[in-house]
Amino acid sequence: MKITRILAYRVELPLHEGSYKWSGGKSVSVFDSTVVAVETDAGVTGYGEVCPLGPFYLPAYATGARTGIAELAPHLIGEDPTQLSKLNRRMDAALLGHPYVKSAIDMACWDILGKVTGQPVCMLLGGRYGDDFGLYRAISQEAPAAMAARVHEYRSAGYRRFQLKVGGDPGEDIERIRAAAAELQPGDRLIADANTGWLMHDALRVVRAVRDIDVYIEQPCRTYEECLTVRQHCDHPFVLDENVDGLDMLLRGHADRAMDVVNIKISKFGGLTKARQARDLCVSLGLAMTIEDSWGGDIVTAAIAHLAHSTPSEFLFTSTDFNSYVTVSFASGAPQRKHGRLAASLQPGLGVTPKLDVLGRPLIEIGG
Ligand code: MG
């Protein structure tokens, strides 16, 4: 089987809540997502998606994704999309770095592999654990009482994991964590994600001030070394995210005992192939994971669901359903949250069918 044509579409994803805010005053109100279609000479088409969290979360941005796909696509015409490791080596040889550019293409090729083998992607990624899995809800940064009210609201909708966007004023962040924690019930989990927003002295004050609260601390500071220092002065469970973007950092973090949970985002690692490799390494090392992506709509949510559902349940700390945060649906068949839980599709491939009327005309068309 050969890739004959690669197309990329742009889709805008506004948020139900109007905007999403996190550390340092960063916010997004309409996400700019890119959907990729990989066509083959067998008449099978695979779909993928990549959606950076604005241009200032990771070194990734939406127009960069499309520029990179246009750069990379000519090198992939004629390649076999079902030989995933070989295809990834081809992408890495043609374009150094830029993992997020490769993510949607790799995802689309997993969709093709599932369709030609008649298997849902989760089966190809290792199997299906249980009927479904639990989700977290990200709580956009607002005043403490407003964030506590969101925890209450989303708890009523079935969520049992709440990721507070802190990383603002340390005094206010302490209040945010206390107010949100007061809404929790037994079995719930609270994560305070500073998204690199604190300096070390701020982080140390916050973790000391909330010592009596059952809360996870996620990515307090910008660098790995700063986070490790905070970790060594903190007795809360500790999550690393932004600093862990490949196997080298995963192994280093494990050797340093730098984290208890690691956040595996599909596009941060460069696609499902590499995210699965990281996931399997975490299982071997005994590390729990949050499995998700930087952002996305229906196709990213479907891909997350396949990777999360194929992860042993005790290692899956939590996952996410981005398609429920946004007002636009551009693919049918995407998984839908039920009582705070999600399940991967049982259909071959990712199980999604793009709505071409929503996607409109492709911005990129290479091959044919
Ligand atoms: Mg995070």
Tab-separated table of N, CA and C in Angstrom, residues 36-150:
chain	number	residue	atom	x	y	z
A	36	VAL	N	-5.726	16.302	9.152
A	36	VAL	CA	-4.960	15.746	8.036
A	36	VAL	C	-5.692	14.520	7.481
A	37	ALA	N	-5.744	14.432	6.160
A	37	ALA	CA	-6.249	13.227	5.491
A	37	ALA	C	-5.097	12.614	4.713
A	38	VAL	N	-4.842	11.332	4.940
A	38	VAL	CA	-3.806	10.608	4.196
A	38	VAL	C	-4.519	9.608	3.293
A	39	GLU	N	-4.408	9.815	1.986
A	39	GLU	CA	-5.063	8.939	1.006
A	39	GLU	C	-4.075	7.893	0.489
A	40	THR	N	-4.615	6.737	0.108
A	40	THR	CA	-3.758	5.634	-0.356
A	40	THR	C	-4.227	5.086	-1.703
A	41	ASP	N	-3.366	4.291	-2.318
A	41	ASP	CA	-3.724	3.664	-3.597
A	41	ASP	C	-4.699	2.500	-3.402
A	42	ALA	N	-5.002	2.151	-2.133
A	42	ALA	CA	-5.971	1.081	-1.862
A	42	ALA	C	-7.375	1.658	-1.667
A	43	GLY	N	-7.508	2.972	-1.804
A	43	GLY	CA	-8.818	3.596	-1.623
A	43	GLY	C	-9.182	3.831	-0.162
A	44	VAL	N	-8.255	3.558	0.742
A	44	VAL	CA	-8.492	3.792	2.173
A	44	VAL	C	-7.879	5.140	2.543
A	45	THR	N	-8.639	5.947	3.299
A	45	THR	CA	-8.129	7.238	3.753
A	45	THR	C	-8.093	7.248	5.283
A	46	GLY	N	-6.987	7.735	5.842
A	46	GLY	CA	-6.874	7.864	7.296
A	46	GLY	C	-6.907	9.329	7.689
A	47	TYR	N	-7.386	9.587	8.925
A	47	TYR	CA	-7.509	10.963	9.396
A	47	TYR	C	-6.757	11.168	10.704
A	48	GLY	N	-6.140	12.338	10.826
A	48	GLY	CA	-5.443	12.716	12.057
A	48	GLY	C	-5.709	14.179	12.359
A	49	GLU	N	-5.294	14.624	13.527
A	49	GLU	CA	-5.517	16.019	13.937
A	49	GLU	C	-4.391	16.459	14.854
A	50	VAL	N	-4.016	17.728	14.738
A	50	VAL	CA	-3.084	18.323	15.703
A	50	VAL	C	-3.578	19.726	16.045
A	51	CYS	N	-3.562	20.050	17.337
A	51	CYS	CA	-4.074	21.345	17.791
A	51	CYS	C	-3.221	21.839	18.956
A	52	PRO	N	-2.247	22.707	18.678
A	52	PRO	CA	-1.447	23.265	19.779
A	52	PRO	C	-2.324	24.085	20.737
A	53	LEU	N	-1.852	24.203	21.979
A	53	LEU	CA	-2.569	25.000	22.991
A	53	LEU	C	-2.102	26.450	22.844
A	54	GLY	N	-2.557	27.081	21.728
A	54	GLY	CA	-2.026	28.407	21.412
A	54	GLY	C	-0.556	28.286	21.030
A	55	PRO	N	0.094	29.422	20.732
A	55	PRO	CA	1.494	29.380	20.286
A	55	PRO	C	2.508	29.463	21.427
A	56	PHE	N	2.030	29.448	22.693
A	56	PHE	CA	2.929	29.757	23.810
A	56	PHE	C	2.878	28.726	24.930
A	57	TYR	N	2.372	27.557	24.630
A	57	TYR	CA	2.351	26.502	25.655
A	57	TYR	C	3.565	25.589	25.487
A	58	LEU	N	3.678	24.990	24.301
A	58	LEU	CA	4.864	24.218	23.922
A	58	LEU	C	5.458	24.920	22.699
A	59	PRO	N	6.684	24.556	22.294
A	59	PRO	CA	7.205	25.127	21.047
A	59	PRO	C	6.455	24.546	19.841
A	60	ALA	N	5.234	25.014	19.658
A	60	ALA	CA	4.329	24.499	18.623
A	60	ALA	C	3.278	25.572	18.369
A	61	TYR	N	2.883	25.770	17.110
A	61	TYR	CA	1.804	26.712	16.819
A	61	TYR	C	1.076	26.250	15.560
A	62	ALA	N	-0.163	26.694	15.420
A	62	ALA	CA	-1.059	26.102	14.419
A	62	ALA	C	-0.548	26.290	12.990
A	63	THR	N	-0.123	27.504	12.633
A	63	THR	CA	0.350	27.686	11.256
A	63	THR	C	1.664	26.925	11.055
A	64	GLY	N	2.428	26.750	12.143
A	64	GLY	CA	3.653	25.940	12.068
A	64	GLY	C	3.336	24.487	11.745
A	65	ALA	N	2.248	23.985	12.321
A	65	ALA	CA	1.842	22.604	12.030
A	65	ALA	C	1.573	22.448	10.533
A	66	ARG	N	0.841	23.414	9.977
A	66	ARG	CA	0.481	23.300	8.543
A	66	ARG	C	1.692	23.517	7.634
A	67	THR	N	2.542	24.484	7.984
A	67	THR	CA	3.759	24.709	7.201
A	67	THR	C	4.627	23.447	7.221
A	68	GLY	N	4.727	22.831	8.397
A	68	GLY	CA	5.535	21.620	8.541
A	68	GLY	C	4.962	20.451	7.757
A	69	ILE	N	3.637	20.338	7.765
A	69	ILE	CA	2.997	19.242	7.013
A	69	ILE	C	3.252	19.429	5.511
A	70	ALA	N	3.183	20.672	5.045
A	70	ALA	CA	3.462	20.942	3.621
A	70	ALA	C	4.921	20.611	3.289
A	71	GLU	N	5.825	20.840	4.230
A	71	GLU	CA	7.246	20.531	4.035
A	71	GLU	C	7.482	19.010	3.993
A	72	LEU	N	6.790	18.319	4.889
A	72	LEU	CA	7.034	16.893	5.086
A	72	LEU	C	6.318	16.008	4.055
A	73	ALA	N	5.101	16.412	3.664
A	73	ALA	CA	4.241	15.540	2.856
A	73	ALA	C	4.899	15.020	1.570
A	74	PRO	N	5.626	15.866	0.809
A	74	PRO	CA	6.212	15.335	-0.442
A	74	PRO	C	7.167	14.163	-0.197
A	75	HIS	N	7.782	14.103	0.994
A	75	HIS	CA	8.699	13.008	1.316
A	75	HIS	C	7.957	11.704	1.624
A	76	LEU	N	6.641	11.778	1.811
A	76	LEU	CA	5.888	10.606	2.258
A	76	LEU	C	5.055	9.978	1.149
A	77	ILE	N	4.932	10.697	0.030
A	77	ILE	CA	4.170	10.151	-1.102
A	77	ILE	C	4.918	8.903	-1.604
A	78	GLY	N	4.179	7.786	-1.734
A	78	GLY	CA	4.798	6.529	-2.169
A	78	GLY	C	5.218	5.631	-1.012
A	79	GLU	N	5.231	6.172	0.229
A	79	GLU	CA	5.577	5.356	1.398
A	79	GLU	C	4.362	4.516	1.825
A	80	ASP	N	4.634	3.411	2.517
A	80	ASP	CA	3.567	2.536	3.019
A	80	ASP	C	3.092	3.047	4.385
A	81	PRO	N	1.824	3.498	4.491
A	81	PRO	CA	1.349	4.077	5.755
A	81	PRO	C	1.162	3.045	6.865
A	82	THR	N	1.126	1.738	6.475
A	82	THR	CA	0.877	0.714	7.500
A	82	THR	C	2.162	0.245	8.180
A	83	GLN	N	3.313	0.674	7.659
A	83	GLN	CA	4.592	0.333	8.308
A	83	GLN	C	4.996	1.529	9.167
A	84	LEU	N	4.390	1.593	10.359
A	84	LEU	CA	4.434	2.806	11.172
A	84	LEU	C	5.828	3.191	11.643
A	85	SER	N	6.639	2.229	12.079
A	85	SER	CA	7.983	2.563	12.558
A	85	SER	C	8.836	3.086	11.406
A	86	LYS	N	8.695	2.412	10.268
A	86	LYS	CA	9.456	2.819	9.089
A	86	LYS	C	9.026	4.216	8.631
A	87	LEU	N	7.716	4.456	8.680
A	87	LEU	CA	7.192	5.762	8.281
A	87	LEU	C	7.716	6.860	9.215
A	88	ASN	N	7.773	6.561	10.507
A	88	ASN	CA	8.283	7.549	11.465
A	88	ASN	C	9.768	7.826	11.241
A	89	ARG	N	10.523	6.789	10.886
A	89	ARG	CA	11.940	7.013	10.570
A	89	ARG	C	12.073	7.899	9.336
A	90	ARG	N	11.197	7.698	8.380
A	90	ARG	CA	11.201	8.526	7.161
A	90	ARG	C	10.902	9.987	7.523
A	91	MET	N	9.901	10.186	8.389
A	91	MET	CA	9.557	11.561	8.790
A	91	MET	C	10.724	12.209	9.532
A	92	ASP	N	11.373	11.440	10.422
A	92	ASP	CA	12.483	12.004	11.202
A	92	ASP	C	13.698	12.293	10.322
A	93	ALA	N	13.856	11.509	9.251
A	93	ALA	CA	14.976	11.756	8.339
A	93	ALA	C	14.717	12.988	7.469
A	94	ALA	N	13.448	13.218	7.132
A	94	ALA	CA	13.101	14.323	6.234
A	94	ALA	C	12.983	15.654	6.971
A	95	LEU	N	12.639	15.616	8.265
A	95	LEU	CA	12.436	16.850	9.043
A	95	LEU	C	12.911	16.590	10.467
A	96	LEU	N	13.966	17.292	10.850
A	96	LEU	CA	14.517	17.091	12.190
A	96	LEU	C	13.648	17.812	13.226
A	97	GLY	N	13.310	17.115	14.294
A	97	GLY	CA	12.529	17.739	15.371
A	97	GLY	C	11.077	17.957	14.970
A	98	HIS	N	10.480	19.052	15.491
A	98	HIS	CA	9.086	19.395	15.183
A	98	HIS	C	8.135	18.215	15.367
A	99	PRO	N	8.151	17.583	16.538
A	99	PRO	CA	7.307	16.390	16.718
A	99	PRO	C	5.823	16.639	16.442
A	100	TYR	N	5.322	17.811	16.783
A	100	TYR	CA	3.871	18.051	16.627
A	100	TYR	C	3.459	18.049	15.165
A	101	VAL	N	4.388	18.433	14.269
A	101	VAL	CA	4.090	18.427	12.826
A	101	VAL	C	3.793	17.004	12.350
A	102	LYS	N	4.496	16.035	12.967
A	102	LYS	CA	4.395	14.639	12.530
A	102	LYS	C	3.200	13.917	13.151
A	103	SER	N	2.651	14.502	14.209
A	103	SER	CA	1.649	13.804	15.026
A	103	SER	C	0.391	13.439	14.245
A	104	ALA	N	-0.157	14.418	13.502
A	104	ALA	CA	-1.427	14.161	12.800
A	104	ALA	C	-1.233	13.157	11.662
A	105	ILE	N	-0.063	13.193	11.024
A	105	ILE	CA	0.216	12.250	9.932
A	105	ILE	C	0.324	10.830	10.493
A	106	ASP	N	1.075	10.702	11.586
A	106	ASP	CA	1.219	9.389	12.230
A	106	ASP	C	-0.148	8.852	12.678
A	107	MET	N	-0.964	9.744	13.253
A	107	MET	CA	-2.312	9.371	13.717
A	107	MET	C	-3.163	8.859	12.551
A	108	ALA	N	-3.081	9.564	11.412
A	108	ALA	CA	-3.849	9.169	10.224
A	108	ALA	C	-3.393	7.798	9.722
A	109	CYS	N	-2.104	7.519	9.844
A	109	CYS	CA	-1.599	6.216	9.363
A	109	CYS	C	-2.039	5.087	10.302
A	110	TRP	N	-2.160	5.347	11.607
A	110	TRP	CA	-2.753	4.354	12.518
A	110	TRP	C	-4.221	4.095	12.145
A	111	ASP	N	-4.920	5.155	11.750
A	111	ASP	CA	-6.315	5.014	11.318
A	111	ASP	C	-6.382	4.084	10.101
A	112	ILE	N	-5.436	4.276	9.167
A	112	ILE	CA	-5.375	3.408	7.972
A	112	ILE	C	-5.082	1.963	8.379
A	113	LEU	N	-4.089	1.770	9.244
A	113	LEU	CA	-3.728	0.410	9.678
A	113	LEU	C	-4.930	-0.291	10.317
A	114	GLY	N	-5.680	0.447	11.130
A	114	GLY	CA	-6.875	-0.130	11.744
A	114	GLY	C	-7.926	-0.492	10.714
A	115	LYS	N	-8.117	0.393	9.736
A	115	LYS	CA	-9.136	0.122	8.705
A	115	LYS	C	-8.757	-1.090	7.855
A	116	VAL	N	-7.485	-1.213	7.472
A	116	VAL	CA	-7.116	-2.340	6.587
A	116	VAL	C	-7.052	-3.661	7.351
A	117	THR	N	-6.847	-3.604	8.676
A	117	THR	CA	-6.812	-4.854	9.450
A	117	THR	C	-8.162	-5.142	10.105
A	118	GLY	N	-9.103	-4.201	10.007
A	118	GLY	CA	-10.419	-4.392	10.615
A	118	GLY	C	-10.409	-4.286	12.127
A	119	GLN	N	-9.396	-3.627	12.694
A	119	GLN	CA	-9.259	-3.534	14.162
A	119	GLN	C	-9.361	-2.086	14.632
A	120	PRO	N	-10.028	-1.858	15.785
A	120	PRO	CA	-9.931	-0.536	16.410
A	120	PRO	C	-8.468	-0.274	16.803
A	121	VAL	N	-8.057	0.993	16.736
A	121	VAL	CA	-6.648	1.320	17.012
A	121	VAL	C	-6.227	0.854	18.408
A	122	CYS	N	-7.126	0.907	19.396
A	122	CYS	CA	-6.735	0.479	20.756
A	122	CYS	C	-6.266	-0.976	20.771
A	123	MET	N	-6.869	-1.822	19.937
A	123	MET	CA	-6.437	-3.225	19.889
A	123	MET	C	-5.017	-3.324	19.343
A	124	LEU	N	-4.718	-2.490	18.341
A	124	LEU	CA	-3.377	-2.510	17.742
A	124	LEU	C	-2.341	-1.903	18.699
A	125	LEU	N	-2.809	-1.041	19.613
A	125	LEU	CA	-1.896	-0.396	20.570
A	125	LEU	C	-1.675	-1.253	21.813
A	126	GLY	N	-2.301	-2.417	21.870
A	126	GLY	CA	-2.006	-3.294	23.001
A	126	GLY	C	-3.195	-3.987	23.623
A	127	GLY	N	-4.428	-3.541	23.303
A	127	GLY	CA	-5.594	-4.195	23.890
A	127	GLY	C	-6.528	-3.200	24.540
A	128	ARG	N	-7.583	-3.732	25.118
A	128	ARG	CA	-8.637	-2.868	25.656
A	128	ARG	C	-8.847	-3.230	27.124
A	129	TYR	N	-8.583	-2.294	28.010
A	129	TYR	CA	-8.694	-2.554	29.453
A	129	TYR	C	-10.017	-2.012	29.994
A	130	GLY	N	-10.890	-2.897	30.394
A	130	GLY	CA	-12.156	-2.478	31.000
A	130	GLY	C	-13.121	-1.909	29.980
A	131	ASP	N	-14.271	-1.440	30.481
A	131	ASP	CA	-15.313	-0.906	29.603
A	131	ASP	C	-15.056	0.538	29.214
A	132	ASP	N	-14.407	1.285	30.118
A	132	ASP	CA	-14.179	2.717	29.879
A	132	ASP	C	-13.110	3.191	30.861
A	133	PHE	N	-12.839	4.495	30.861
A	133	PHE	CA	-11.802	5.027	31.747
A	133	PHE	C	-12.205	6.433	32.201
A	134	GLY	N	-11.609	6.875	33.314
A	134	GLY	CA	-12.000	8.149	33.937
A	134	GLY	C	-11.288	9.346	33.320
A	135	LEU	N	-11.984	10.483	33.330
A	135	LEU	CA	-11.488	11.719	32.730
A	135	LEU	C	-11.233	12.774	33.791
A	136	TYR	N	-10.352	13.710	33.467
A	136	TYR	CA	-10.249	14.900	34.327
A	136	TYR	C	-10.920	16.070	33.636
A	137	ARG	N	-11.286	17.066	34.410
A	137	ARG	CA	-11.751	18.320	33.834
A	137	ARG	C	-10.752	19.411	34.186
A	138	ALA	N	-10.285	20.123	33.167
A	138	ALA	CA	-9.403	21.265	33.400
A	138	ALA	C	-10.260	22.445	33.845
A	139	ILE	N	-9.837	23.090	34.927
A	139	ILE	CA	-10.569	24.243	35.460
A	139	ILE	C	-9.752	25.484	35.133
A	140	SER	N	-10.268	26.251	34.166
A	140	SER	CA	-9.615	27.468	33.685
A	140	SER	C	-9.342	28.426	34.843
A	141	GLN	N	-8.226	29.174	34.733
A	141	GLN	CA	-7.837	30.040	35.859
A	141	GLN	C	-8.785	31.235	36.018
A	142	GLU	N	-9.392	31.288	37.208
A	142	GLU	CA	-10.277	32.396	37.562
A	142	GLU	C	-10.058	32.687	39.038
A	143	ALA	N	-10.910	33.504	39.625
A	143	ALA	CA	-10.841	33.750	41.068
A	143	ALA	C	-11.142	32.433	41.802
A	144	PRO	N	-10.618	32.279	43.029
A	144	PRO	CA	-10.786	31.009	43.750
A	144	PRO	C	-12.236	30.524	43.843
A	145	ALA	N	-13.167	31.399	44.181
A	145	ALA	CA	-14.563	30.952	44.352
A	145	ALA	C	-15.152	30.473	43.022
A	146	ALA	N	-14.801	31.166	41.943
A	146	ALA	CA	-15.318	30.775	40.620
A	146	ALA	C	-14.776	29.404	40.217
A	147	MET	N	-13.513	29.151	40.548
A	147	MET	CA	-12.936	27.838	40.206
A	147	MET	C	-13.572	26.739	41.063
A	148	ALA	N	-13.819	27.033	42.329
A	148	ALA	CA	-14.486	26.048	43.194
A	148	ALA	C	-15.887	25.743	42.658
A	149	ALA	N	-16.570	26.780	42.143
A	149	ALA	CA	-17.913	26.571	41.580
A	149	ALA	C	-17.849	25.671	40.338
A	150	ARG	N	-16.800	25.845	39.544
A	150	ARG	CA	-16.618	24.969	38.370
A	150	ARG	C	-16.368	23.519	38.799
